[in-house]
Amino acid sequence: MSMTVRRLSRAATAGLVAAAALTAAAHSAEAADTLGSAAAGQGRYFGTAVAANHLGEADYAATLDREFSSVTPENEMKWDATEPSRGGFTFTSADRIVDHAQSQGMDVRGHTLVWHSQLPSWVGQLGASDLRTAMNDHIKGLMGHYKGEIHSWDVVNEAFQDGGSGARRSSPFQDKLGDGFIEEAFRTARAADPAAKLCYNDYNTDGVNAKSNAVYNMVKDFKSRGVPIDCVGFQSHFNSNSPVPSDYRQNLQRFADLGVDVQITELDIEGSGSAQAADYTEVVEACLAVDRCTGMTVWGVTDKYSWRSGGTPLLFDGNYDEKPAYDAVLSALGGSGDPGDPDGPGDPGDGTATCTATYTRTADWNSGYNGQVTITAGSEPISSWTATVTLPAQQSVSALWNGTPSLNGNVMTVRPSWNGTLAAGASTGFGFTVAKNGSDAAPTVGTCTAS
Ligand code: XIL
């Protein structure tokens, strides 16, 4: 498909976007919100990764079209898919996704231009000078084809190593071109499509750690030297080994404070039921709390096609039924659910009120520490909660906020102050300051009860 045709199809989309906006506005109070419409109410997009080969499945397409306002091709824009031989560009599968998205008035995220993985072997065989030319040609070829049609591009993906070093990851680009390959890619990208937001994207950078510090320092350096970068993507693939970090919001905020947008780009959280729902709530709330968090993308529509399908990490099960995690996300986005669904957000059902309490130490010094207990409602809304915190014998509490404590020896029972009412899956919490009196042991948090 030529660039001209693509530009025309872009123009035709404008009318469809307007039509979609009208439909959203026409929603009556009774109608259920969708992820996309609820996120739009918060000034955000809500997207999903899409695979071209599933678009022909009626339930897949219906769920995609109803719920999401942005799509990311899961594999179809990667180097091996778009330029399998040097200069031999193929866009058939990626075009199918872009055309589908445009016909539905959805935005498209571009993923990804320069990455060590899903890279055809010919790229790794080039010498430095040829590799530089090939990298720039790839960026120009791909971005040129979709010029004006992509809201954000992941220009460089996963260029830093995991673990504590904060070093760059070995790749043909890093090994042959050195640290400068990233800024060169961004400069080439800016010239290729000035309308697209240019993002750096990575994983295990979701909390404050050595890897995210290294990315942070790079972005700070780019901003100070005028290297064109507009956003940072946080993949956010979570499971029990890599849980939602307690400083997620704080980490998003510190990047935003550098003057870039932040986006949650590949969200999936392994698990099920109310625990998974609570984790999703935390992520959505973190994004909504950061002005420059412009949108969220989950890494697939249904569990059955997830790259981690064994961990059932998405919002729809294999039958496209909404999971508790879906209700929690919709509720956190301020949307209201289907009145026919007694367990939907905003629809108190006849289920039992439940909650969970989790503890983290949020600050630490020689003689004391601050603790935070997060209270999360289960699959029903709650109007009050009670949590107990048992302190090690020597320790004593000197302050407590966002809760009403009553003390019995070393057992503190905490009830809400202003924050008793929670929607299904929603969270609140209380904090406290402890004097260690020589003991650094952690308190234990008992079972949360709700009504
Ligand atoms: C994954 C896809 O979901 C799989 O289908 C594919 O086999 C491998 O790549 N980080 C990224 C994504 O940036 O491109 C990856 O997607 C998941 C990890």
Coordinates of C-alpha atoms and ligand atoms in Angstrom, one line a residue:
M1 CA 0.0 0.0 0.0
S2 CA 1.5 3.4 -0.9
M3 CA 1.8 6.3 1.5
T4 CA -0.8 8.3 -0.5
V5 CA -3.4 5.7 0.0
R6 CA -2.6 5.5 3.7
R7 CA -3.0 9.3 4.0
L8 CA -6.4 9.1 2.3
S9 CA -7.6 6.4 4.6
R10 CA -6.4 8.5 7.6
A11 CA -8.5 11.5 6.3
A12 CA -11.6 9.3 5.9
T13 CA -11.1 8.2 9.6
A14 CA -11.7 11.7 10.9
G15 CA -15.5 11.4 10.2
L16 CA -15.6 8.0 12.0
V17 CA -13.8 9.4 15.0
A18 CA -16.5 12.1 15.2
A19 CA -19.2 9.5 14.9
A20 CA -17.7 7.5 17.7
A21 CA -17.6 10.5 19.9
L22 CA -21.3 11.2 19.3
T23 CA -22.2 7.6 20.2
A24 CA -20.3 7.9 23.4
A25 CA -22.1 11.1 24.3
A26 CA -25.4 9.5 23.6
H27 CA -24.9 6.9 26.3
S28 CA -27.8 7.1 28.7
A29 CA -27.3 6.8 32.4
E30 CA -28.5 3.2 32.2
A31 CA -26.1 2.1 29.5
A32 CA -22.9 0.4 30.5
D33 CA -19.7 2.2 30.0
T34 CA -16.7 0.6 28.3
L35 CA -13.1 0.7 29.1
G36 CA -12.5 3.1 26.2
S37 CA -15.4 5.5 27.1
A38 CA -14.6 5.5 30.8
A39 CA -10.9 6.2 30.1
A40 CA -12.0 9.0 27.7
G41 CA -13.9 10.5 30.6
Q42 CA -10.6 10.8 32.4
G43 CA -8.8 12.2 29.4
R44 CA -7.0 8.9 28.7
Y45 CA -6.9 6.2 26.1
F46 CA -7.4 2.5 27.0
G47 CA -5.8 0.2 24.5
T48 CA -4.9 -3.4 23.8
A49 CA -2.4 -5.4 21.9
V50 CA -4.0 -6.9 18.8
A51 CA -2.9 -9.8 16.6
A52 CA -4.0 -9.6 12.9
N53 CA -4.7 -13.3 12.6
H54 CA -7.5 -13.0 15.3
L55 CA -9.4 -10.1 13.7
G56 CA -11.6 -12.6 11.7
E57 CA -12.9 -14.1 14.9
A58 CA -16.3 -12.5 15.6
D59 CA -16.1 -12.5 19.4
Y60 CA -12.5 -11.2 19.4
A61 CA -13.4 -8.3 17.0
A62 CA -16.7 -7.5 18.8
T63 CA -14.9 -7.3 22.2
L64 CA -12.0 -5.2 20.7
D65 CA -14.4 -2.8 18.9
R66 CA -16.7 -2.3 21.9
E67 CA -14.1 -1.8 24.7
F68 CA -10.9 -0.3 23.4
S69 CA -9.9 3.1 22.0
S70 CA -6.3 2.3 21.0
V71 CA -4.5 -0.7 19.6
T72 CA -0.9 -1.8 19.5
P73 CA 0.1 -4.5 16.9
E74 CA 1.4 -7.3 19.1
N75 CA 4.1 -8.5 16.6
E76 CA 3.1 -7.1 13.1
M77 CA 5.3 -3.9 13.2
K78 CA 8.4 -5.6 14.6
W79 CA 11.5 -5.7 12.4
D80 CA 11.2 -9.4 11.5
A81 CA 7.7 -8.8 10.3
T82 CA 8.2 -5.6 8.4
E83 CA 11.7 -5.9 6.8
P84 CA 12.6 -9.6 6.8
S85 CA 15.3 -8.9 4.1
R86 CA 17.2 -5.6 3.7
G87 CA 15.0 -3.1 2.0
G88 CA 12.2 -5.6 1.4
F89 CA 9.4 -4.0 3.4
T90 CA 6.1 -5.8 3.9
F91 CA 3.2 -4.2 5.7
T92 CA 0.3 -6.6 4.9
S93 CA -0.4 -7.7 8.5
A94 CA 0.3 -4.4 10.1
D95 CA -2.0 -2.7 7.5
R96 CA -4.8 -5.0 8.5
I97 CA -4.6 -3.9 12.1
V98 CA -4.2 -0.2 11.2
D99 CA -7.1 -0.3 8.8
H100 CA -9.3 -2.1 11.3
A101 CA -8.4 0.4 14.0
Q102 CA -9.1 3.3 11.8
S103 CA -12.5 1.9 10.7
Q104 CA -13.4 1.9 14.4
G105 CA -12.0 5.3 15.2
M106 CA -9.3 3.8 17.4
D107 CA -5.8 5.3 17.8
V108 CA -2.7 3.2 16.9
R109 CA 0.5 2.8 19.0
G110 CA 3.6 1.8 16.9
H111 CA 5.6 -1.0 18.4
T112 CA 8.6 -1.1 17.8
L113 CA 11.4 0.3 15.6
V114 CA 14.7 -0.7 17.2
W115 CA 14.8 -3.8 19.5
H116 CA 17.3 -6.6 20.0
S117 CA 14.6 -9.2 19.7
Q118 CA 12.5 -10.4 16.8
L119 CA 15.3 -9.0 14.7
P120 CA 16.1 -10.7 11.4
S121 CA 19.5 -12.3 11.3
W122 CA 20.8 -10.1 8.4
V123 CA 20.8 -7.1 10.7
G124 CA 23.2 -8.7 13.1
Q125 CA 25.6 -9.6 10.3
L126 CA 26.2 -6.0 9.2
G127 CA 29.3 -4.0 10.0
A128 CA 28.9 -0.8 12.0
S129 CA 28.6 1.6 9.1
D130 CA 26.0 -0.5 7.3
L131 CA 24.2 -1.2 10.5
R132 CA 23.8 2.5 11.1
T133 CA 22.4 3.0 7.6
A134 CA 20.1 0.0 8.0
M135 CA 18.7 1.2 11.3
N136 CA 17.9 4.7 10.0
D137 CA 16.4 3.2 6.8
H138 CA 14.2 0.9 8.8
I139 CA 12.9 3.8 10.9
K140 CA 12.3 5.9 7.8
G141 CA 10.6 3.0 5.9
L142 CA 8.3 2.0 8.7
M143 CA 7.4 5.5 10.0
G144 CA 7.1 6.9 6.5
H145 CA 4.5 4.2 5.6
Y146 CA 2.4 5.2 8.5
K147 CA 3.2 8.9 8.6
G148 CA 0.5 10.8 10.5
E149 CA -1.3 7.7 11.5
I150 CA 0.4 6.6 14.7
H151 CA -0.1 8.5 18.0
S152 CA 3.0 7.2 19.7
W153 CA 6.0 5.1 18.5
D154 CA 8.2 2.9 20.7
V155 CA 11.3 4.1 19.0
V156 CA 13.7 2.0 21.1
N157 CA 12.6 -1.0 23.2
E158 CA 14.4 -2.7 26.1
A159 CA 17.9 -1.3 25.7
F160 CA 18.9 -1.7 29.3
Q161 CA 20.0 -4.8 31.2
D162 CA 18.0 -6.4 34.0
G163 CA 19.5 -6.6 37.4
G164 CA 21.4 -4.1 39.5
S165 CA 23.9 -2.6 37.1
G166 CA 21.9 -0.1 35.2
A167 CA 24.1 -1.0 32.2
R168 CA 23.1 -1.2 28.5
R169 CA 22.0 -4.5 27.1
S170 CA 24.2 -6.2 24.6
S171 CA 22.6 -6.0 21.1
P172 CA 24.0 -5.5 17.5
F173 CA 23.1 -1.8 17.9
Q174 CA 24.7 -1.4 21.3
D175 CA 27.8 -3.5 20.5
K176 CA 28.5 -1.9 17.2
L177 CA 27.2 1.6 17.4
G178 CA 27.7 2.3 21.2
D179 CA 25.5 4.3 23.5
G180 CA 24.7 6.9 20.8
F181 CA 22.4 4.5 18.8
I182 CA 19.4 5.5 21.0
E183 CA 19.6 9.2 20.4
E184 CA 20.4 8.7 16.7
A185 CA 17.2 6.5 16.4
F186 CA 15.1 9.3 18.1
R187 CA 16.5 12.0 15.9
T188 CA 15.8 10.0 12.7
A189 CA 12.3 9.2 14.0
R190 CA 11.5 12.8 14.7
A191 CA 12.3 13.7 11.1
A192 CA 10.4 10.7 9.7
D193 CA 7.1 11.6 11.4
P194 CA 7.1 14.9 13.3
A195 CA 3.4 14.3 14.5
A196 CA 4.1 11.0 16.4
K197 CA 5.1 11.0 20.0
L198 CA 8.5 9.3 20.4
C199 CA 8.8 6.9 23.3
Y200 CA 11.4 4.8 25.0
N201 CA 9.8 1.5 26.2
D202 CA 11.1 -1.1 28.7
Y203 CA 10.1 -3.6 31.5
N204 CA 11.2 -3.9 35.1
T205 CA 11.4 -0.2 35.1
D206 CA 7.9 0.2 36.7
G207 CA 9.2 1.0 40.2
V208 CA 12.2 2.9 41.4
N209 CA 15.3 0.6 40.9
A210 CA 18.7 0.6 39.2
K211 CA 17.3 -0.1 35.8
S212 CA 14.6 2.6 35.9
N213 CA 17.3 5.0 37.4
A214 CA 19.4 4.3 34.3
V215 CA 16.5 5.1 32.0
Y216 CA 15.6 8.2 34.1
N217 CA 19.2 9.5 33.7
M218 CA 19.1 8.9 29.9
V219 CA 15.8 10.8 29.6
K220 CA 17.1 13.6 31.7
D221 CA 20.2 13.8 29.6
F222 CA 18.1 13.8 26.4
K223 CA 15.9 16.6 27.6
S224 CA 18.8 18.7 28.7
R225 CA 20.5 18.3 25.3
G226 CA 17.4 18.6 23.1
V227 CA 17.4 15.0 21.9
P228 CA 13.7 14.5 20.8
I229 CA 11.9 12.3 23.2
D230 CA 8.2 12.7 24.2
C231 CA 7.3 9.8 26.3
V232 CA 8.4 6.8 28.3
G233 CA 6.5 3.5 28.1
F234 CA 6.3 1.2 31.1
Q235 CA 5.5 -2.3 29.9
S236 CA 4.1 -3.5 33.3
H237 CA 4.2 -7.3 32.9
F238 CA 3.4 -8.4 36.5
N239 CA 3.2 -11.7 38.3
S240 CA 4.1 -13.0 41.8
N241 CA 7.9 -12.7 41.0
S242 CA 7.4 -9.2 39.7
P243 CA 4.5 -7.7 41.5
V244 CA 3.0 -4.2 41.1
P245 CA 5.7 -2.1 42.8
S246 CA 4.5 0.0 45.8
D247 CA 6.3 3.1 44.3
Y248 CA 4.7 2.7 40.9
R249 CA 2.9 6.0 41.0
Q250 CA 5.9 7.8 42.4
N251 CA 8.1 6.4 39.6
L252 CA 5.7 7.4 36.9
Q253 CA 5.5 10.9 38.5
R254 CA 9.3 11.4 38.6
F255 CA 9.5 10.6 34.8
A256 CA 6.6 12.9 34.1
D257 CA 8.4 15.6 36.1
L258 CA 11.3 15.4 33.5
G259 CA 8.8 16.8 31.0
V260 CA 7.7 13.7 29.1
D261 CA 4.4 11.8 28.9
V262 CA 4.3 8.4 30.5
Q263 CA 2.2 5.5 29.2
I264 CA 1.5 2.0 30.5
T265 CA 2.2 0.1 27.4
E266 CA 1.9 -3.7 27.8
L267 CA 0.0 -4.3 31.0
D268 CA -0.8 -7.8 32.1
I269 CA -1.0 -9.2 35.7
E270 CA -1.0 -12.9 36.2
G271 CA -3.6 -14.2 38.7
S272 CA -7.4 -14.3 39.1
G273 CA -10.4 -13.1 41.2
S274 CA -10.3 -10.3 43.6
A275 CA -6.5 -10.3 44.1
Q276 CA -5.9 -9.8 40.4
A277 CA -8.7 -7.2 40.4
A278 CA -7.0 -5.3 43.2
D279 CA -3.6 -5.3 41.4
Y280 CA -5.3 -3.9 38.3
T281 CA -7.0 -1.2 40.4
E282 CA -3.6 -0.1 41.7
V283 CA -2.2 0.3 38.3
V284 CA -5.1 2.3 36.9
E285 CA -5.2 4.5 40.0
A286 CA -1.5 5.1 39.6
C287 CA -1.9 6.3 36.1
L288 CA -4.9 8.5 36.9
A289 CA -2.9 10.1 39.7
V290 CA -0.2 11.3 37.3
D291 CA -1.4 14.1 35.0
R292 CA 1.0 13.1 32.2
C293 CA 0.0 9.5 32.2
T294 CA -1.9 9.7 29.0
G295 CA -3.1 6.2 28.6
M296 CA -2.9 2.5 29.3
T297 CA -2.6 -0.6 27.0
V298 CA -3.3 -4.2 28.1
W299 CA -1.2 -6.8 26.3
G300 CA -4.1 -8.6 24.7
V301 CA -7.9 -8.9 24.6
T302 CA -8.5 -12.4 26.0
D303 CA -6.5 -14.8 28.3
K304 CA -6.6 -17.5 25.7
Y305 CA -4.4 -15.6 23.3
S306 CA -2.1 -14.0 25.9
W307 CA 1.7 -14.6 25.5
R308 CA 1.4 -15.7 29.1
S309 CA -1.9 -17.5 28.8
G310 CA -1.1 -19.9 31.6
G311 CA -1.2 -17.0 34.0
T312 CA -4.6 -15.7 32.8
P313 CA -3.3 -12.2 33.0
L314 CA -5.9 -10.2 31.1
L315 CA -9.4 -8.6 31.6
F316 CA -11.5 -11.1 29.5
D317 CA -11.4 -14.9 30.0
G318 CA -11.2 -17.4 27.1
N319 CA -15.0 -17.0 26.5
Y320 CA -14.7 -13.2 26.3
D321 CA -16.5 -12.9 29.7
E322 CA -15.6 -9.9 31.8
K323 CA -13.4 -11.0 34.8
P324 CA -13.4 -9.3 38.2
A325 CA -10.3 -7.5 37.0
Y326 CA -12.4 -5.9 34.2
D327 CA -15.0 -4.7 36.7
A328 CA -12.2 -3.3 38.8
V329 CA -10.6 -1.4 35.9
L330 CA -13.9 0.0 34.7
S331 CA -14.8 1.1 38.2
A332 CA -11.3 2.7 38.8
L333 CA -11.8 4.6 35.5
G334 CA -15.0 6.0 36.9
G335 CA -17.2 3.9 34.6
S336 CA -20.4 2.2 35.6
G337 CA -21.3 -1.3 34.7
D338 CA -24.1 -3.2 33.1
P339 CA -27.2 -2.9 35.3
G340 CA -28.1 -6.5 34.3
D341 CA -24.8 -7.7 35.9
P342 CA -25.2 -7.7 39.7
D343 CA -21.4 -7.9 40.1
G344 CA -20.7 -5.0 37.8
P345 CA -19.0 -1.9 39.1
G346 CA -21.4 0.5 40.7
D347 CA -24.0 -2.3 41.0
P348 CA -24.1 -3.6 44.6
G349 CA -24.9 -7.2 44.3
D350 CA -26.0 -9.7 47.0
G351 CA -22.5 -11.1 47.5
T352 CA -20.5 -10.8 50.7
A353 CA -18.4 -7.7 51.4
T354 CA -14.8 -8.7 51.6
C355 CA -11.4 -6.9 51.7
T356 CA -7.7 -7.6 51.8
A357 CA -5.0 -5.8 53.7
T358 CA -1.3 -5.6 52.6
Y359 CA 1.5 -4.0 54.4
T360 CA 4.6 -2.1 53.1
R361 CA 7.3 -0.2 54.9
T362 CA 7.4 3.2 53.2
A363 CA 10.2 4.9 55.1
D364 CA 13.0 3.8 57.4
W365 CA 15.5 5.5 59.7
N366 CA 17.6 4.5 62.7
S367 CA 15.1 4.8 65.4
G368 CA 11.8 4.4 63.5
Y369 CA 9.9 3.6 60.3
N370 CA 6.7 4.4 58.5
G371 CA 4.3 1.6 57.6
Q372 CA 1.4 1.7 55.1
V373 CA -1.5 -0.7 55.0
T374 CA -3.5 -0.9 51.7
I375 CA -7.1 -2.0 52.1
T376 CA -8.7 -3.3 48.9
A377 CA -12.4 -4.2 48.5
G378 CA -13.2 -7.6 47.0
S379 CA -15.7 -8.1 44.2
E380 CA -18.5 -6.2 46.0
P381 CA -18.5 -2.6 47.1
I382 CA -18.0 -2.1 50.9
S383 CA -19.0 0.6 53.3
S384 CA -16.5 -0.1 56.1
W385 CA -13.5 -2.2 56.9
T386 CA -11.4 -3.3 59.9
A387 CA -7.8 -4.3 59.9
T388 CA -5.5 -5.3 62.8
V389 CA -1.7 -4.6 63.0
T390 CA 0.3 -6.4 65.6
L391 CA 3.6 -4.7 66.5
P392 CA 6.7 -6.5 67.8
A393 CA 6.8 -6.2 71.6
Q394 CA 9.4 -3.4 71.9
Q395 CA 7.8 -1.1 69.3
S396 CA 5.3 1.6 69.8
V397 CA 3.1 3.7 67.4
S398 CA 3.6 7.5 67.6
A399 CA 1.3 8.6 64.8
L400 CA -1.4 7.2 62.5
W401 CA -3.2 8.8 59.6
N402 CA -6.2 8.1 57.3
G403 CA -7.6 5.6 59.9
T404 CA -9.0 5.4 63.4
P405 CA -6.9 3.3 65.7
S406 CA -7.8 1.6 69.0
L407 CA -4.9 0.0 70.9
N408 CA -4.9 -3.1 73.0
G409 CA -1.4 -3.9 74.2
N410 CA 0.6 -4.3 71.0
V411 CA -2.4 -5.0 68.8
M412 CA -3.8 -2.0 66.9
T413 CA -7.3 -2.3 65.4
V414 CA -7.8 0.3 62.7
R415 CA -11.2 1.4 61.3
P416 CA -11.8 4.1 58.6
S417 CA -11.7 7.8 59.3
W418 CA -13.1 9.3 56.1
N419 CA -12.3 6.4 53.8
G420 CA -14.7 3.5 54.6
T421 CA -16.6 3.4 51.3
L422 CA -14.9 1.6 48.5
A423 CA -16.1 0.4 45.1
A424 CA -15.5 -3.2 44.2
G425 CA -11.8 -3.8 43.8
A426 CA -10.9 -0.2 44.9
S427 CA -8.2 0.6 47.4
T428 CA -7.5 3.0 50.3
G429 CA -5.1 2.7 53.1
F430 CA -3.7 4.1 56.4
G431 CA -0.2 5.0 57.4
F432 CA 1.6 5.1 60.7
T433 CA 4.9 5.9 62.3
V434 CA 6.6 3.5 64.7
A435 CA 9.4 3.9 67.2
K436 CA 11.6 0.9 67.0
N437 CA 13.0 1.0 70.5
G438 CA 15.7 -1.4 69.4
S439 CA 13.6 -3.8 67.3
D440 CA 13.6 -3.6 63.5
A441 CA 11.1 -6.5 63.0
A442 CA 8.1 -6.0 60.8
P443 CA 4.5 -5.8 62.2
T444 CA 2.0 -8.5 61.1
V445 CA -1.2 -7.5 59.5
G446 CA -4.3 -9.7 60.3
T447 CA -7.3 -10.5 58.2
C448 CA -9.3 -7.6 56.9
T449 CA -13.0 -7.7 57.5
A450 CA -15.5 -5.6 55.6
S451 CA -19.2 -4.7 55.8
Ligands
XIL1 C1 5.7 -10.6 22.8 C2 4.4 -11.0 22.0 O1 3.3 -10.9 22.9 C3 4.6 -12.5 21.6 O2 3.5 -12.9 20.8 C4 5.9 -12.7 20.9 O3 6.0 -14.1 20.6 C5 7.0 -12.2 21.7 O4 6.8 -10.8 22.0 N1 8.0 -7.0 25.5 C6 7.6 -6.4 24.3 C7 6.7 -7.1 23.5 O5 8.0 -5.3 24.0 O6 6.9 -6.9 22.1 C8 6.6 -8.6 23.7 O7 5.6 -9.2 23.0 C9 6.5 -8.9 25.2 C10 7.6 -8.3 26.0

